[in-house]
Amino acid sequence: MLRTKWRRAGHSGMNLTTFTKLRHASRRALRRIPSATLAAAVVTAAIALPEAAIAGAVSWVGINADPGKSLLFLDTASITRAQGTDRAWLLFDFRDPQSMQSGFGLKHYQSVKELVAVRCSDRSYARIKEIEYSGLNASGRTVSAYAWKPDERRYQTAVPMSASQAIVDSVCHAYSARTKVGRAMAFATR
C-alpha cells in the first residue's frame, strides 16, 4: 500500500525509505500543532485562496504606493509592444472606497484596472481603457467602464517622483528585461 502511494505521488527520484521517513515526520509535526493554530491556518488558507487564484492568472507586481491611501500594481505578463508603444494593465487598490458622480447618483469603487499605452522613447503614457470595481483586487461588481477612442487618447509626460513615473519606468523596464531574457534564451538554444 505504501509503495503504491509512493509511486502515485510521483516520487520516482526519491527512494521508498526516504519517502516513508518524510511521511512519518510530517505526520508527527502535524500532531504537535495545537488544534487552534491548525484551525487558524486552515481559515487563513481559505481566505488567501481566492487571492492566490487571481495572482496565478496574472503577474501583478507592486510598483508604487501612496502610504495609507492606495497601492499600484503592474501586470508584467500583459505587456505587449506594437508600433513603438508598450501596452500593459495596471491595478489601483484604494484603502478607502472612492466616490464618483454618475447619471444615477453617487457610485463607490475600491479598485481600478487600467489599460495604458506607454511610449518609452518620450517617457509618456495614455489611458486606453478603465474599469472600476466595488472590491479590492478588481473584485466585486463592475461600477463603471470606459474606453478611449484612438483620437481621444492624450499622452502625458511622466512627472518625476510620481505614480506616472512609476508606470512609465516599470513598463519600459519590464518589457526590455523580458526581451533581453528572450534573446539570451534564443541564443543559448542555437
mmCIF file of C-alpha atoms in Angstrom:
data_model
loop_
_atom_site.group_PDB
_atom_site.id
_atom_site.type_symbol
_atom_site.label_atom_id
_atom_site.label_comp_id
_atom_site.label_asym_id
_atom_site.label_seq_id
_atom_site.Cartn_x
_atom_site.Cartn_y
_atom_site.Cartn_z
ATOM 1 C CA MET A 1 0.000 0.000 0.000
ATOM 2 C CA LEU A 2 2.764 2.459 0.933
ATOM 3 C CA ARG A 3 4.711 1.563 -2.210
ATOM 4 C CA THR A 4 1.589 2.326 -4.319
ATOM 5 C CA LYS A 5 1.224 5.778 -2.645
ATOM 6 C CA TRP A 6 4.930 6.408 -3.241
ATOM 7 C CA ARG A 7 4.569 5.610 -6.963
ATOM 8 C CA ARG A 8 1.302 7.584 -7.324
ATOM 9 C CA ALA A 9 2.889 10.639 -5.678
ATOM 10 C CA GLY A 10 5.490 10.637 -8.442
ATOM 11 C CA HIS A 11 8.496 10.310 -6.139
ATOM 12 C CA SER A 12 10.497 8.222 -8.563
ATOM 13 C CA GLY A 13 13.633 10.303 -7.787
ATOM 14 C CA MET A 14 13.286 9.519 -4.047
ATOM 15 C CA ASN A 15 13.774 6.049 -2.622
ATOM 16 C CA LEU A 16 10.992 4.390 -0.648
ATOM 17 C CA THR A 17 12.829 4.620 2.697
ATOM 18 C CA THR A 18 13.295 8.402 2.418
ATOM 19 C CA PHE A 19 9.659 8.805 1.331
ATOM 20 C CA THR A 20 8.494 6.817 4.378
ATOM 21 C CA LYS A 21 10.657 8.877 6.786
ATOM 22 C CA LEU A 22 9.375 12.178 5.370
ATOM 23 C CA ARG A 23 5.792 10.975 5.530
ATOM 24 C CA HIS A 24 6.095 9.935 9.196
ATOM 25 C CA ALA A 25 7.942 13.157 10.117
ATOM 26 C CA SER A 26 5.217 15.309 8.583
ATOM 27 C CA ARG A 27 2.529 13.353 10.470
ATOM 28 C CA ARG A 28 4.448 13.809 13.770
ATOM 29 C CA ALA A 29 4.800 17.531 13.087
ATOM 30 C CA LEU A 30 1.060 17.889 12.427
ATOM 31 C CA ARG A 31 0.253 16.119 15.729
ATOM 32 C CA ARG A 32 2.398 18.674 17.611
ATOM 33 C CA ILE A 33 0.493 21.689 16.229
ATOM 34 C CA PRO A 34 -2.248 22.870 18.656
ATOM 35 C CA SER A 35 -5.706 22.481 17.130
ATOM 36 C CA ALA A 36 -6.445 26.236 17.445
ATOM 37 C CA THR A 37 -3.307 27.048 15.440
ATOM 38 C CA LEU A 38 -4.171 24.444 12.830
ATOM 39 C CA ALA A 39 -7.735 25.805 12.545
ATOM 40 C CA ALA A 40 -6.369 29.349 12.148
ATOM 41 C CA ALA A 41 -4.008 28.144 9.410
ATOM 42 C CA VAL A 42 -6.879 26.464 7.547
ATOM 43 C CA VAL A 43 -9.038 29.608 7.775
ATOM 44 C CA THR A 44 -6.117 31.778 6.594
ATOM 45 C CA ALA A 45 -5.510 29.449 3.647
ATOM 46 C CA ALA A 46 -9.204 29.552 2.709
ATOM 47 C CA ILE A 47 -9.213 33.355 2.773
ATOM 48 C CA ALA A 48 -5.973 33.563 0.756
ATOM 49 C CA LEU A 49 -7.137 31.035 -1.850
ATOM 50 C CA PRO A 50 -9.139 33.495 -3.999
ATOM 51 C CA GLU A 51 -6.193 35.936 -3.941
ATOM 52 C CA ALA A 52 -3.840 33.134 -4.961
ATOM 53 C CA ALA A 53 -6.160 32.244 -7.831
ATOM 54 C CA ILE A 54 -6.109 35.878 -9.007
ATOM 55 C CA ALA A 55 -2.343 36.061 -8.653
ATOM 56 C CA GLY A 56 -1.891 32.817 -10.604
ATOM 57 C CA ALA A 57 -3.798 34.134 -13.595
ATOM 58 C CA VAL A 58 -1.654 37.242 -13.986
ATOM 59 C CA SER A 59 1.687 38.534 -12.743
ATOM 60 C CA TRP A 60 0.849 41.553 -10.597
ATOM 61 C CA VAL A 61 3.909 43.379 -9.260
ATOM 62 C CA GLY A 62 3.682 46.314 -6.858
ATOM 63 C CA ILE A 63 5.221 49.415 -8.445
ATOM 64 C CA ASN A 64 4.079 52.337 -6.287
ATOM 65 C CA ALA A 65 2.254 53.144 -3.075
ATOM 66 C CA ASP A 66 0.702 56.202 -1.527
ATOM 67 C CA PRO A 67 1.027 55.193 2.159
ATOM 68 C CA GLY A 68 -2.332 54.749 3.810
ATOM 69 C CA LYS A 69 -4.254 55.582 0.624
ATOM 70 C CA SER A 70 -3.545 53.330 -2.370
ATOM 71 C CA LEU A 71 -1.359 50.688 -3.984
ATOM 72 C CA LEU A 72 -0.439 50.467 -7.667
ATOM 73 C CA PHE A 73 0.314 47.163 -9.412
ATOM 74 C CA LEU A 74 1.546 46.255 -12.922
ATOM 75 C CA ASP A 75 0.647 43.004 -14.677
ATOM 76 C CA THR A 76 4.035 42.184 -16.210
ATOM 77 C CA ALA A 77 2.569 39.262 -18.163
ATOM 78 C CA SER A 78 0.217 41.622 -20.031
ATOM 79 C CA ILE A 79 2.920 43.867 -21.545
ATOM 80 C CA THR A 80 2.888 43.881 -25.351
ATOM 81 C CA ARG A 81 4.638 46.077 -27.909
ATOM 82 C CA ALA A 82 3.224 47.340 -31.196
ATOM 83 C CA GLN A 83 4.412 50.253 -33.329
ATOM 84 C CA GLY A 84 6.813 51.596 -30.690
ATOM 85 C CA THR A 85 4.187 51.611 -27.943
ATOM 86 C CA ASP A 86 4.017 49.235 -24.984
ATOM 87 C CA ARG A 87 0.609 48.298 -23.580
ATOM 88 C CA ALA A 88 0.064 46.984 -20.069
ATOM 89 C CA TRP A 89 -2.642 46.509 -17.450
ATOM 90 C CA LEU A 90 -2.420 48.396 -14.153
ATOM 91 C CA LEU A 91 -4.377 47.835 -10.945
ATOM 92 C CA PHE A 92 -5.030 50.584 -8.400
ATOM 93 C CA ASP A 93 -6.284 49.408 -4.985
ATOM 94 C CA PHE A 94 -7.629 52.078 -2.621
ATOM 95 C CA ARG A 95 -7.730 51.624 1.143
ATOM 96 C CA ASP A 96 -10.997 53.552 1.409
ATOM 97 C CA PRO A 97 -13.832 53.395 -1.124
ATOM 98 C CA GLN A 98 -13.706 56.203 -3.700
ATOM 99 C CA SER A 99 -16.779 58.101 -4.880
ATOM 100 C CA MET A 100 -17.763 59.139 -8.376
ATOM 101 C CA GLN A 101 -20.770 61.009 -9.654
ATOM 102 C CA SER A 102 -22.846 59.255 -12.291
ATOM 103 C CA GLY A 103 -26.140 59.906 -14.015
ATOM 104 C CA PHE A 104 -27.813 57.702 -11.391
ATOM 105 C CA GLY A 105 -26.280 59.314 -8.295
ATOM 106 C CA LEU A 106 -23.122 58.618 -6.331
ATOM 107 C CA LYS A 107 -21.225 55.357 -7.010
ATOM 108 C CA HIS A 108 -18.402 53.855 -4.932
ATOM 109 C CA TYR A 109 -15.423 51.820 -6.097
ATOM 110 C CA GLN A 110 -12.331 50.453 -4.355
ATOM 111 C CA SER A 111 -10.134 49.289 -7.240
ATOM 112 C CA VAL A 112 -9.472 50.316 -10.824
ATOM 113 C CA LYS A 113 -7.966 48.322 -13.695
ATOM 114 C CA GLU A 114 -6.443 50.437 -16.444
ATOM 115 C CA LEU A 115 -5.028 49.502 -19.813
ATOM 116 C CA VAL A 116 -2.320 52.037 -20.682
ATOM 117 C CA ALA A 117 -0.145 52.729 -23.711
ATOM 118 C CA VAL A 118 3.428 53.765 -22.866
ATOM 119 C CA ARG A 119 5.914 55.382 -25.232
ATOM 120 C CA CYS A 120 9.338 54.707 -23.729
ATOM 121 C CA SER A 121 11.026 56.978 -26.309
ATOM 122 C CA ASP A 122 9.499 60.176 -24.885
ATOM 123 C CA ARG A 123 8.538 58.794 -21.432
ATOM 124 C CA SER A 124 4.812 59.374 -21.823
ATOM 125 C CA TYR A 125 1.635 57.336 -21.395
ATOM 126 C CA ALA A 126 -2.062 57.439 -22.261
ATOM 127 C CA ARG A 127 -5.056 55.599 -20.851
ATOM 128 C CA ILE A 128 -6.848 53.245 -23.236
ATOM 129 C CA LYS A 129 -9.415 51.563 -21.004
ATOM 130 C CA GLU A 130 -10.514 51.925 -17.384
ATOM 131 C CA ILE A 131 -12.746 49.667 -15.274
ATOM 132 C CA GLU A 132 -13.827 50.499 -11.699
ATOM 133 C CA TYR A 133 -14.729 47.675 -9.286
ATOM 134 C CA SER A 134 -16.570 47.724 -5.967
ATOM 135 C CA GLY A 135 -13.986 45.497 -4.221
ATOM 136 C CA LEU A 136 -10.219 45.262 -3.891
ATOM 137 C CA ASN A 137 -8.110 43.403 -6.484
ATOM 138 C CA ALA A 138 -10.624 44.101 -9.264
ATOM 139 C CA SER A 139 -13.248 42.047 -7.453
ATOM 140 C CA GLY A 140 -16.904 42.665 -6.823
ATOM 141 C CA ARG A 141 -19.256 44.215 -9.303
ATOM 142 C CA THR A 142 -18.180 46.485 -12.139
ATOM 143 C CA VAL A 143 -19.111 50.026 -11.142
ATOM 144 C CA SER A 144 -18.199 51.633 -14.464
ATOM 145 C CA ALA A 145 -16.064 51.113 -17.534
ATOM 146 C CA TYR A 146 -14.763 53.441 -20.216
ATOM 147 C CA ALA A 147 -12.607 53.016 -23.316
ATOM 148 C CA TRP A 148 -10.925 55.967 -25.006
ATOM 149 C CA LYS A 149 -11.062 56.043 -28.803
ATOM 150 C CA PRO A 150 -7.666 56.485 -30.527
ATOM 151 C CA ASP A 151 -8.361 60.152 -31.280
ATOM 152 C CA GLU A 152 -9.335 60.775 -27.606
ATOM 153 C CA ARG A 153 -6.126 59.402 -26.109
ATOM 154 C CA ARG A 154 -3.864 62.100 -24.711
ATOM 155 C CA TYR A 155 -0.263 61.160 -23.980
ATOM 156 C CA GLN A 156 1.028 62.723 -20.772
ATOM 157 C CA THR A 157 4.729 63.034 -19.960
ATOM 158 C CA ALA A 158 5.663 61.241 -16.742
ATOM 159 C CA VAL A 159 6.091 63.591 -13.783
ATOM 160 C CA PRO A 160 9.256 62.875 -11.748
ATOM 161 C CA MET A 161 8.700 61.197 -8.365
ATOM 162 C CA SER A 162 5.041 60.369 -9.097
ATOM 163 C CA ALA A 163 2.827 57.422 -9.993
ATOM 164 C CA SER A 164 3.146 58.359 -13.677
ATOM 165 C CA GLN A 165 6.939 57.961 -13.466
ATOM 166 C CA ALA A 166 6.495 54.607 -11.716
ATOM 167 C CA ILE A 167 4.172 53.477 -14.520
ATOM 168 C CA VAL A 168 6.481 54.528 -17.372
ATOM 169 C CA ASP A 169 9.663 53.237 -15.680
ATOM 170 C CA SER A 170 8.114 49.894 -14.727
ATOM 171 C CA VAL A 171 6.504 49.159 -18.102
ATOM 172 C CA CYS A 172 9.616 50.143 -20.098
ATOM 173 C CA HIS A 173 11.976 48.250 -17.791
ATOM 174 C CA ALA A 174 9.804 45.102 -17.637
ATOM 175 C CA TYR A 175 9.439 44.914 -21.417
ATOM 176 C CA SER A 176 13.165 45.464 -22.090
ATOM 177 C CA ALA A 177 14.128 42.914 -19.417
ATOM 178 C CA ARG A 178 11.728 40.335 -20.894
ATOM 179 C CA THR A 179 13.083 40.822 -24.421
ATOM 180 C CA LYS A 180 16.688 40.532 -23.183
ATOM 181 C CA VAL A 181 15.854 37.231 -21.473
ATOM 182 C CA GLY A 182 14.099 36.013 -24.632
ATOM 183 C CA ARG A 183 17.114 36.904 -26.783
ATOM 184 C CA ALA A 184 19.504 35.211 -24.347
ATOM 185 C CA MET A 185 17.394 32.022 -24.342
ATOM 186 C CA ALA A 186 17.203 32.037 -28.151
ATOM 187 C CA PHE A 187 20.971 32.459 -28.346
ATOM 188 C CA ALA A 188 21.535 29.654 -25.813
ATOM 189 C CA THR A 189 19.397 27.180 -27.781
ATOM 190 C CA ARG A 190 21.341 27.664 -31.017
#
